[in-house]
XYZ file of C-alpha atoms in Angstrom:
652
model
C -143.729 -32.698 24.471
C -146.575 -33.120 21.966
C -146.647 -36.282 19.856
C -146.146 -34.316 16.623
C -143.118 -32.492 18.039
C -141.614 -35.746 19.283
C -142.171 -37.387 15.882
C -140.518 -34.455 14.105
C -137.534 -34.633 16.426
C -137.216 -38.391 15.883
C -137.316 -38.033 12.096
C -134.750 -35.226 12.257
C -132.423 -37.415 14.297
C -132.844 -40.259 11.786
C -131.950 -37.936 8.895
C -128.944 -36.568 10.743
C -127.780 -40.095 11.571
C -128.172 -41.137 7.941
C -126.205 -38.108 6.808
C -123.422 -38.921 9.266
C -123.338 -42.595 8.244
C -120.587 -43.344 5.729
C -121.910 -43.796 2.200
C -121.033 -47.280 0.943
C -118.597 -46.919 -1.923
C -118.987 -49.183 -4.920
C -116.176 -49.513 -7.437
C -118.305 -50.506 -10.426
C -115.257 -51.195 -12.591
C -113.985 -53.734 -10.055
C -117.384 -55.369 -9.584
C -117.771 -55.910 -13.335
C -114.507 -57.772 -13.876
C -115.431 -61.063 -15.491
C -115.005 -64.099 -13.244
C -112.078 -66.322 -14.181
C -112.884 -69.738 -15.571
C -114.132 -71.913 -12.753
C -114.829 -68.978 -10.409
C -118.369 -68.155 -9.269
C -120.171 -65.083 -10.542
C -120.820 -62.332 -8.002
C -124.367 -60.977 -7.857
C -124.527 -57.503 -6.282
C -127.760 -56.413 -4.584
C -128.018 -52.769 -3.497
C -131.014 -51.415 -1.588
C -132.257 -49.920 1.648
C -132.665 -52.001 4.789
C -136.431 -51.677 5.293
C -137.362 -52.334 1.657
C -139.211 -55.683 1.333
C -138.153 -55.997 -2.321
C -134.503 -55.595 -1.359
C -134.892 -58.220 1.363
C -136.697 -60.623 -0.974
C -134.053 -60.253 -3.685
C -131.255 -60.664 -1.152
C -132.902 -63.855 0.120
C -133.347 -65.263 -3.389
C -129.760 -64.586 -4.410
C -128.634 -65.996 -1.064
C -130.642 -69.153 -1.744
C -129.019 -69.499 -5.167
C -125.615 -69.073 -3.562
C -126.427 -71.846 -1.094
C -127.646 -74.131 -3.884
C -124.823 -73.327 -6.335
C -121.807 -72.151 -4.308
C -119.524 -73.074 -7.181
C -121.397 -70.702 -9.512
C -122.886 -67.893 -7.419
C -121.735 -65.585 -4.651
C -123.753 -62.726 -3.189
C -122.603 -59.275 -2.163
C -125.012 -56.874 -0.460
C -124.795 -53.079 -0.505
C -127.227 -52.134 2.253
C -128.303 -48.575 3.036
C -130.026 -47.484 6.257
C -133.116 -45.979 4.576
C -134.686 -44.960 1.277
C -133.139 -41.478 1.276
C -129.635 -42.858 1.740
C -130.151 -45.348 -1.090
C -131.442 -42.675 -3.449
C -128.584 -40.372 -2.495
C -126.172 -43.162 -3.434
C -127.921 -43.680 -6.767
C -127.715 -39.949 -7.508
C -124.060 -39.776 -6.522
C -123.314 -42.839 -8.648
C -125.247 -41.691 -11.726
C -122.162 -40.956 -13.813
C -120.483 -44.208 -12.853
C -123.667 -46.188 -13.581
C -124.057 -44.533 -16.990
C -120.402 -45.143 -17.797
C -120.353 -48.805 -16.856
C -123.882 -49.932 -17.748
C -125.411 -47.319 -20.045
C -123.870 -48.534 -23.254
C -125.042 -52.109 -22.787
C -128.339 -51.491 -20.989
C -130.048 -48.102 -21.005
C -132.369 -49.237 -18.173
C -129.569 -48.844 -15.644
C -129.390 -45.062 -15.986
C -133.115 -44.648 -15.306
C -133.465 -47.245 -12.529
C -134.358 -45.464 -9.272
C -136.064 -48.126 -7.164
C -134.730 -50.572 -4.588
C -133.061 -52.957 -5.244
C -130.442 -52.222 -7.909
C -128.964 -55.540 -9.035
C -126.033 -56.400 -11.254
C -123.536 -59.243 -11.728
C -119.993 -59.387 -12.972
C -121.004 -62.102 -15.428
C -124.129 -60.352 -16.729
C -123.907 -56.619 -16.178
C -127.059 -54.785 -15.082
C -129.991 -57.067 -14.169
C -132.621 -54.671 -12.777
C -134.866 -54.859 -9.723
C -136.626 -57.560 -7.757
C -138.928 -58.775 -10.541
C -136.084 -58.757 -13.085
C -133.904 -60.872 -10.794
C -136.672 -63.389 -10.120
C -137.475 -63.558 -13.840
C -133.820 -64.263 -14.599
C -133.692 -67.183 -12.178
C -137.043 -68.530 -13.324
C -136.189 -68.380 -17.028
C -134.087 -71.516 -16.878
C -131.510 -72.360 -14.270
C -128.371 -74.445 -14.219
C -125.118 -74.056 -12.409
C -123.439 -73.177 -15.694
C -125.954 -70.543 -16.764
C -125.707 -68.639 -13.479
C -122.024 -67.974 -14.009
C -122.208 -67.562 -17.783
C -122.141 -64.170 -19.584
C -125.544 -62.755 -20.433
C -124.918 -63.256 -24.128
C -124.509 -66.991 -23.690
C -127.088 -69.267 -25.382
C -130.292 -69.616 -23.413
C -130.677 -72.650 -21.230
C -133.567 -74.967 -22.013
C -136.603 -73.958 -20.019
C -138.400 -76.081 -17.461
C -140.741 -77.201 -20.246
C -137.893 -79.178 -21.829
C -137.964 -82.080 -19.423
C -136.333 -85.412 -20.041
C -137.854 -87.480 -22.880
C -140.282 -90.266 -22.130
C -139.066 -93.804 -21.858
C -138.745 -95.635 -25.133
C -141.088 -98.530 -24.330
C -144.405 -98.716 -26.158
C -146.507 -98.168 -23.029
C -144.840 -94.897 -21.995
C -144.843 -93.516 -25.544
C -148.624 -93.071 -25.459
C -148.652 -90.782 -22.401
C -147.713 -87.184 -21.701
C -145.608 -88.241 -18.706
C -144.023 -91.365 -17.359
C -144.975 -90.267 -13.860
C -147.290 -87.677 -12.369
C -146.995 -87.066 -8.638
C -150.046 -85.449 -7.052
C -148.726 -83.484 -4.114
C -145.587 -81.406 -3.661
C -144.819 -82.326 -0.071
C -141.716 -84.058 1.211
C -142.666 -87.496 -0.091
C -143.932 -86.317 -3.460
C -140.857 -84.201 -4.130
C -138.499 -87.013 -3.120
C -140.293 -89.507 -5.361
C -140.397 -87.162 -8.349
C -136.715 -86.201 -8.156
C -135.673 -89.822 -7.737
C -137.710 -90.881 -10.785
C -136.172 -88.079 -12.869
C -132.700 -89.454 -12.044
C -133.593 -92.487 -14.146
C -134.458 -90.415 -17.213
C -138.200 -90.413 -16.694
C -140.491 -87.595 -17.761
C -142.007 -86.431 -14.468
C -144.587 -83.841 -13.435
C -145.420 -82.683 -9.893
C -148.840 -81.198 -9.172
C -149.107 -79.049 -6.074
C -152.041 -76.716 -5.544
C -152.578 -75.614 -1.944
C -156.245 -75.165 -1.166
C -156.522 -72.280 1.331
C -157.540 -73.253 4.853
C -161.028 -72.228 6.065
C -159.296 -69.227 7.652
C -157.783 -68.322 4.269
C -154.186 -69.412 4.825
C -152.195 -70.758 1.880
C -148.492 -71.406 1.343
C -145.841 -72.428 -1.133
C -144.310 -75.626 -2.484
C -143.110 -78.170 0.055
C -146.184 -79.559 1.785
C -147.172 -79.643 5.437
C -143.760 -80.229 7.023
C -141.997 -77.219 5.564
C -144.871 -74.755 5.579
C -147.212 -75.575 8.456
C -145.628 -78.469 10.292
C -142.230 -79.715 11.420
C -140.103 -76.742 10.371
C -142.093 -73.787 11.776
C -143.102 -75.888 14.807
C -139.483 -76.676 15.700
C -138.433 -73.041 15.200
C -141.210 -71.782 17.460
C -140.388 -74.478 20.003
C -136.801 -73.241 19.923
C -138.020 -69.701 20.579
C -139.841 -70.975 23.669
C -136.733 -72.839 24.841
C -134.644 -69.678 24.505
C -137.142 -67.821 26.665
C -137.083 -70.627 29.207
C -133.291 -70.497 29.407
C -133.337 -66.724 29.858
C -135.887 -66.816 32.647
C -134.878 -69.999 34.467
C -131.160 -70.526 33.951
C -129.346 -67.345 32.996
C -129.001 -65.886 36.511
C -127.679 -69.116 38.005
C -125.081 -69.326 35.259
C -123.835 -65.838 35.979
C -125.653 -63.857 33.307
C -127.293 -60.582 34.260
C -129.830 -59.727 31.602
C -132.332 -56.898 31.507
C -136.059 -57.196 31.010
C -136.689 -59.715 28.240
C -139.832 -59.376 26.145
C -141.190 -61.525 23.366
C -142.373 -60.123 20.020
C -144.643 -62.375 17.944
C -144.299 -60.253 14.799
C -140.514 -60.569 14.780
C -140.578 -64.335 15.204
C -143.289 -64.738 12.557
C -141.322 -62.651 10.063
C -138.153 -64.679 10.654
C -139.923 -68.038 10.390
C -141.923 -67.113 7.292
C -138.847 -65.673 5.606
C -136.974 -68.924 6.145
C -139.892 -71.034 4.880
C -140.164 -68.976 1.697
C -136.470 -69.518 1.023
C -137.072 -73.275 1.194
C -140.099 -72.950 -1.131
C -137.862 -71.229 -3.656
C -135.089 -73.806 -3.314
C -137.567 -76.597 -4.010
C -138.663 -74.932 -7.261
C -135.054 -74.522 -8.273
C -134.287 -78.171 -7.522
C -137.240 -79.382 -9.593
C -136.175 -77.258 -12.540
C -132.560 -78.328 -12.208
C -133.581 -81.994 -12.168
C -135.958 -81.421 -15.106
C -139.131 -82.173 -13.196
C -142.098 -80.180 -14.457
C -143.891 -78.317 -11.654
C -147.541 -77.351 -12.060
C -149.351 -75.235 -9.467
C -152.557 -77.124 -10.273
C -154.981 -79.496 -8.557
C -155.155 -82.932 -10.146
C -158.263 -85.114 -10.312
C -158.586 -88.532 -11.938
C -160.761 -89.102 -15.004
C -159.496 -92.670 -15.310
C -156.419 -94.615 -14.228
C -154.128 -92.729 -16.628
C -155.915 -89.413 -17.221
C -156.092 -86.411 -14.922
C -157.868 -83.091 -15.163
C -155.722 -80.257 -13.848
C -157.426 -77.215 -12.369
C -156.639 -73.837 -10.862
C -159.216 -71.174 -9.968
C -157.354 -68.572 -12.039
C -155.913 -70.790 -14.776
C -158.851 -72.960 -15.832
C -158.509 -76.656 -16.661
C -156.530 -78.974 -18.908
C -156.088 -82.715 -19.279
C -152.869 -84.754 -19.096
C -152.012 -88.448 -19.118
C -149.395 -90.527 -17.339
C -148.296 -94.137 -17.311
C -147.895 -94.072 -13.513
C -149.387 -91.818 -10.840
C -148.280 -91.384 -7.238
C -150.758 -89.907 -4.751
C -148.880 -87.882 -2.145
C -151.429 -85.282 -1.070
C -150.999 -85.745 2.679
C -153.695 -84.627 5.113
C -155.447 -81.529 6.375
C -156.781 -80.648 9.844
C -160.122 -82.180 10.769
C -162.804 -79.480 11.263
C -163.950 -78.774 14.792
C -167.385 -80.374 15.144
C -169.345 -77.828 17.149
C -171.459 -74.741 16.546
C -169.105 -71.958 15.490
C -166.267 -74.430 14.863
C -165.299 -72.440 11.776
C -164.105 -69.635 14.077
C -161.232 -71.809 15.259
C -157.916 -71.768 13.453
C -155.679 -74.820 13.016
C -152.014 -75.669 12.639
C -152.501 -74.651 8.988
C -152.914 -71.066 10.234
C -150.958 -70.463 13.435
C -147.540 -70.321 11.752
C -148.636 -67.623 9.295
C -151.068 -65.629 11.429
C -150.010 -62.020 11.853
C -152.459 -61.466 14.698
C -150.841 -62.211 18.051
C -152.406 -65.378 19.562
C -153.130 -63.840 22.976
C -155.114 -65.976 25.385
C -155.458 -69.312 23.583
C -157.608 -72.420 23.908
C -156.047 -75.461 22.249
C -158.588 -78.197 21.537
C -157.124 -81.683 21.201
C -154.732 -84.161 22.798
C -152.539 -84.953 19.802
C -148.852 -84.138 19.606
C -149.790 -81.166 17.408
C -152.044 -79.846 20.166
C -149.510 -80.308 22.951
C -146.596 -78.928 20.926
C -148.529 -75.788 19.960
C -149.743 -75.302 23.524
C -146.193 -75.705 24.760
C -144.496 -73.140 22.560
C -147.308 -70.604 22.980
C -147.033 -70.890 26.760
C -143.265 -70.617 26.491
C -143.709 -67.308 24.690
C -145.743 -65.996 27.599
C -149.313 -66.475 26.414
C -152.150 -67.711 28.629
C -152.858 -71.232 27.322
C -155.565 -73.783 28.132
C -155.752 -77.279 26.627
C -159.140 -78.972 26.281
C -158.957 -82.753 25.860
C -161.717 -85.293 25.354
C -159.833 -88.391 26.524
C -156.202 -89.560 26.771
C -153.127 -87.599 25.742
C -150.992 -88.707 22.791
C -153.066 -91.660 21.666
C -150.823 -94.249 20.023
C -147.784 -93.302 22.111
C -146.596 -94.965 25.323
C -149.156 -93.873 27.903
C -146.677 -93.868 30.781
C -144.656 -91.257 28.892
C -147.794 -89.361 27.818
C -148.894 -89.033 31.443
C -145.497 -87.654 32.440
C -145.657 -85.089 29.618
C -149.096 -83.977 30.733
C -147.964 -83.699 34.343
C -144.946 -81.609 33.349
C -147.050 -79.270 31.207
C -149.497 -78.725 34.065
C -147.090 -78.421 36.989
C -143.941 -76.963 35.436
C -145.233 -75.097 32.367
C -148.382 -73.984 34.199
C -150.663 -74.851 31.281
C -154.282 -75.358 32.319
C -155.952 -78.601 31.232
C -159.706 -79.154 30.956
C -160.227 -82.906 30.720
C -163.042 -85.105 29.529
C -164.860 -82.419 27.543
C -165.282 -80.958 24.058
C -166.482 -77.496 23.031
C -170.250 -77.143 22.669
C -170.121 -73.821 20.865
C -167.885 -70.934 19.855
C -169.262 -67.442 19.290
C -167.531 -64.228 18.302
C -168.152 -61.284 20.622
C -168.236 -57.596 19.694
C -164.798 -57.241 21.256
C -163.437 -59.740 18.743
C -162.843 -62.359 21.423
C -164.315 -65.849 21.199
C -166.799 -67.139 23.767
C -166.416 -70.894 24.219
C -169.025 -72.975 26.057
C -168.731 -76.557 27.268
C -170.153 -78.966 29.827
C -167.690 -80.151 32.448
C -167.084 -83.807 33.298
C -169.317 -83.221 36.341
C -172.160 -81.911 34.156
C -171.742 -78.202 34.959
C -172.248 -75.591 32.233
C -168.984 -73.668 31.719
C -167.760 -70.848 29.510
C -164.711 -68.635 29.017
C -163.426 -66.089 26.521
C -160.287 -66.483 24.421
C -158.439 -64.470 21.797
C -157.675 -67.596 19.777
C -159.109 -71.103 19.585
C -156.675 -73.538 17.983
C -158.228 -76.770 16.739
C -155.821 -79.733 16.822
C -158.235 -82.659 17.077
C -156.657 -84.662 14.269
C -155.961 -84.757 10.548
C -157.736 -86.484 7.670
C -156.352 -87.592 4.278
C -156.897 -84.907 1.633
C -158.510 -87.176 -0.959
C -162.034 -85.793 -1.424
C -161.265 -83.880 -4.638
C -159.075 -86.528 -6.309
C -161.828 -88.500 -8.072
C -160.358 -91.763 -6.823
C -163.516 -93.691 -7.657
C -163.041 -92.893 -11.371
C -159.626 -94.552 -11.232
C -160.758 -97.529 -9.166
C -158.625 -96.571 -6.172
C -160.040 -98.034 -2.954
C -159.958 -96.486 0.516
C -159.725 -98.132 3.906
C -163.293 -97.666 5.170
C -162.122 -97.440 8.788
C -159.557 -94.674 8.315
C -160.499 -93.057 5.006
C -156.917 -93.486 3.829
C -155.788 -95.003 0.546
C -155.513 -98.783 0.726
C -152.068 -99.967 -0.418
C -149.799 -102.985 -0.498
C -146.159 -101.881 -0.683
C -147.401 -98.413 -1.736
C -149.385 -99.873 -4.675
C -153.114 -99.118 -4.647
C -155.957 -101.297 -5.895
C -155.259 -99.848 -9.361
C -151.918 -101.319 -10.553
C -150.382 -98.145 -12.063
C -151.415 -95.870 -9.181
C -149.397 -95.651 -5.983
C -149.642 -93.711 -2.724
C -147.157 -92.586 -0.078
C -147.036 -90.429 3.036
C -149.844 -89.342 5.322
C -152.505 -90.387 2.834
C -151.935 -94.084 3.622
C -152.069 -96.080 6.869
C -148.439 -95.549 7.846
C -146.512 -93.415 10.357
C -147.291 -89.770 9.572
C -143.679 -88.643 9.543
C -141.772 -86.641 6.949
C -138.711 -88.947 6.776
C -141.028 -91.928 6.299
C -142.702 -90.300 3.282
C -139.326 -89.318 1.816
C -137.867 -92.804 2.162
C -141.004 -94.475 0.834
C -141.055 -92.130 -2.175
C -137.434 -92.755 -3.092
C -137.697 -96.529 -2.726
C -140.878 -96.600 -4.796
C -139.226 -94.659 -7.642
C -136.276 -97.056 -7.607
C -138.561 -100.096 -7.785
C -140.554 -98.572 -10.627
C -137.697 -97.310 -12.768
C -134.407 -98.874 -11.655
C -135.313 -102.540 -11.181
C -134.762 -102.244 -7.418
C -136.532 -104.580 -5.005
C -136.090 -102.917 -1.581
C -139.384 -102.269 0.191
C -140.143 -99.582 2.748
C -139.750 -100.834 6.326
C -142.256 -99.012 8.510
C -141.064 -100.782 11.660
C -138.694 -99.307 14.268
C -138.983 -95.724 13.036
C -137.773 -93.082 15.488
C -139.830 -90.004 16.256
C -139.811 -87.073 18.667
C -142.504 -84.903 20.231
C -141.389 -81.313 20.853
C -143.467 -80.564 23.936
C -141.985 -78.319 26.684
C -140.224 -81.437 27.956
C -139.241 -83.297 24.805
C -140.017 -86.947 24.135
C -138.183 -89.319 21.801
C -139.092 -92.928 21.103
C -138.444 -95.870 18.833
C -140.145 -99.252 18.672
C -142.974 -100.531 20.849
C -144.764 -98.817 23.694
C -144.965 -100.661 26.986
C -148.650 -101.425 26.361
C -147.975 -102.781 22.856
C -145.028 -104.855 24.114
C -147.178 -106.582 26.721
C -149.986 -107.159 24.224
C -147.643 -108.566 21.582
C -145.122 -110.504 23.694
C -147.053 -111.299 26.858
C -146.370 -109.659 30.214
C -144.118 -112.507 31.349
C -141.703 -111.803 28.482
C -141.437 -108.040 29.015
C -138.829 -106.391 31.230
C -138.599 -102.604 31.579
C -135.383 -100.889 32.678
C -135.974 -97.291 33.745
C -134.532 -94.289 35.549
C -135.389 -90.746 36.557
C -132.692 -88.139 36.124
C -131.848 -84.436 36.181
C -129.833 -83.028 33.252
C -126.587 -81.424 34.386
C -127.645 -78.228 32.603
C -130.653 -77.959 34.923
C -128.762 -78.545 38.144
C -127.748 -74.951 39.011
C -131.122 -73.234 38.847
C -133.743 -73.379 41.602
C -136.315 -72.554 38.919
C -135.836 -75.975 37.340
C -137.897 -79.012 38.424
C -136.649 -81.770 40.675
C -134.941 -85.074 40.033
C -138.017 -87.041 39.037
C -138.914 -84.947 36.003
C -136.774 -86.409 33.205
C -137.179 -90.122 32.620
C -135.963 -92.946 30.401
C -137.013 -96.527 29.905
C -135.915 -99.378 27.696
C -138.313 -102.260 27.039
C -136.806 -105.708 26.474
C -138.041 -109.103 25.285
C -136.692 -111.541 27.872
C -137.448 -114.537 25.633
C -134.856 -113.271 23.134
C -131.819 -112.423 25.273
C -133.398 -109.126 26.384
C -133.712 -107.829 22.827
C -134.569 -104.124 22.973
C -138.049 -103.669 21.494
C -138.892 -100.198 22.831
C -136.859 -97.086 23.622
C -138.313 -94.039 25.378
C -136.607 -90.824 26.485
C -138.131 -87.776 28.198
C -135.749 -84.836 28.506
C -133.738 -82.193 26.636
C -132.699 -82.723 23.011
C -134.891 -85.795 22.655
C -134.622 -85.937 18.877
C -130.839 -85.801 18.923
C -130.604 -88.447 21.663
C -133.050 -90.813 19.955
C -131.905 -90.657 16.332
C -129.020 -93.144 16.499
C -131.178 -95.633 18.407
C -133.041 -96.301 15.164
C -129.914 -97.865 13.692
C -129.252 -99.920 16.835
C -132.817 -101.243 16.827
C -132.649 -102.086 13.125
C -129.567 -104.130 13.913
C -131.320 -105.870 16.812
C -129.327 -104.735 19.841
C -129.811 -106.240 23.287
C -129.797 -104.822 26.802
C -126.344 -106.279 27.536
C -124.918 -104.688 24.393
C -126.443 -101.333 25.357
C -124.948 -101.215 28.842
C -121.613 -102.473 27.491
C -121.199 -99.213 25.549
C -118.890 -96.620 27.104
C -120.861 -93.412 27.498
C -119.884 -89.816 26.798
C -119.677 -87.933 30.097
C -121.393 -85.720 31.106
C -124.381 -86.138 28.792
C -128.000 -87.150 29.192
C -127.620 -89.842 26.529
C -125.089 -91.768 28.619
C -127.873 -92.741 31.017
C -128.734 -95.634 28.705
C -125.333 -97.180 29.391
C -126.007 -97.310 33.151
C -129.644 -98.507 33.345
C -129.999 -101.156 36.045
C -133.328 -100.745 37.847
C -136.300 -102.708 36.515
C -139.927 -101.818 36.996
C -140.699 -105.302 38.231
C -138.188 -104.946 41.091
C -140.168 -102.114 42.663
C -136.927 -100.278 43.488
C -136.623 -96.497 43.213
C -135.800 -95.279 39.722
C -134.132 -92.098 40.969
C -130.551 -91.680 39.773
C -127.631 -91.169 42.131
C -124.023 -90.065 41.713
C -122.620 -88.200 38.738
């Protein structure tokens, strides 16, 4: 059959199926009954399934419902295609005119998807009309109120400035430069105390042209999309390695990058929107502008399409985070970074990941898990700053079990784009041999630098640490007394929860007479490599350096998760590993906790509390474990490294 004939037949079948599909019936009279006092308003969104404007509106209304469940509910009227939606509009013309026409003549002439109305407001319009409604001024009360209700104060009407003489001379009590996790947390906390707050967040596009919405690195190009893509890889691993042994008979499973990307990006955009709503609700002014200091209290705000303006603030918090370090080789600009991979529509294909950081290994891991050919090029050690015993085990697992190729002791010499669109990468091996290979994608993950170059810090007297390039602070206060810094821009753990906690505590000290300081010690973290790693406290190397080898005892054990025990495709007993590092001079106080295995983040989280409280080895093994779990292994640790005995587990 010719392609044109086959296409015609397919379209005919689609039309026939649409005609056979029951037409959703909408009782407009019932949907327009006013909500009773205290009941949420129902927002109705009608449109056809493949329409991006219908999907966007449905997502926005869904986000509002999640934020304000007491005020908003969502009801979708979804049609299989454009023709079915238009047929419904035509069939409903009389009902639409009868119920909406008198109050809003637009309803009778509205023919595009979506068609939106609410029982508290009548006809709203399409996608742009719905977004405009939510942007015009949002509160829980206004969402459920009739359309004729008095307008809510707009986002411009933020809380008044503090009454003290100093604050009265400035436009804002606080300006936060950076709309990432730390900056948003700090700004919202300050607003709780009646302060007039502004958040500046302009995302400079990456060299590859990628930009994103409000929320910073974690939400847009970091923790959130990384964890979701890691989860996709884990699902594939379960399908291929475990499903048959557990009795499941599944057909051929294929991976589709476009589908995953659409799902991840859709979720991220919903978070971007929720953040804007939260700022408006808490009366924090949001400006999509880049801020640069003119002096300690004055900033010039700039946007390439909006021009410049000047504002003043009594206090300023720098929370701009970091950006990927450029790849230092000829053609390095042809490489993408973690700022791009989570938004890149082009399928990665055969990929070279350059770097040994957790970003590099995590990206390599999920790409390999999706079925792509992945090579990692590392200059020196893996996971610098982490326990090197654990880092070596991660590298071994990725090479032997994940089948990821590693090229060690080298860096790229050059990258060139071929006529085919592929990238030719050249390097010199550790033995001095000239080498080259072609890749579809080169992902640069060699590190991140603080994003301070455009801030004009010198004009405000803000000093940098010359060794790291990060803002020098004491308890988040910079060398200029009214300017503060939090998050990845300072010399502190580059972790989202750390920035959030530091931002909140700083706001409380500034505006609520609080005294609690941020404790950067004993912070848990996890690395989402193919075999996950969770840790808290000191590495084995740092413990020996700090306490002396004679005062360090390491309890450890290899183990196999029960969930891995049925499949021959899973690795052997020595793959997963735990160790607890103790200070023998202080009753075997636990100073380091390390776990390599499934669900590392979930297993490790509660350990942070135990370490803050100063738990000992005897207290740990005195806990009654939950059986059968991987976490219970910490209640049965007996073998020490110094004994030389086998660390392999036995029994159940």
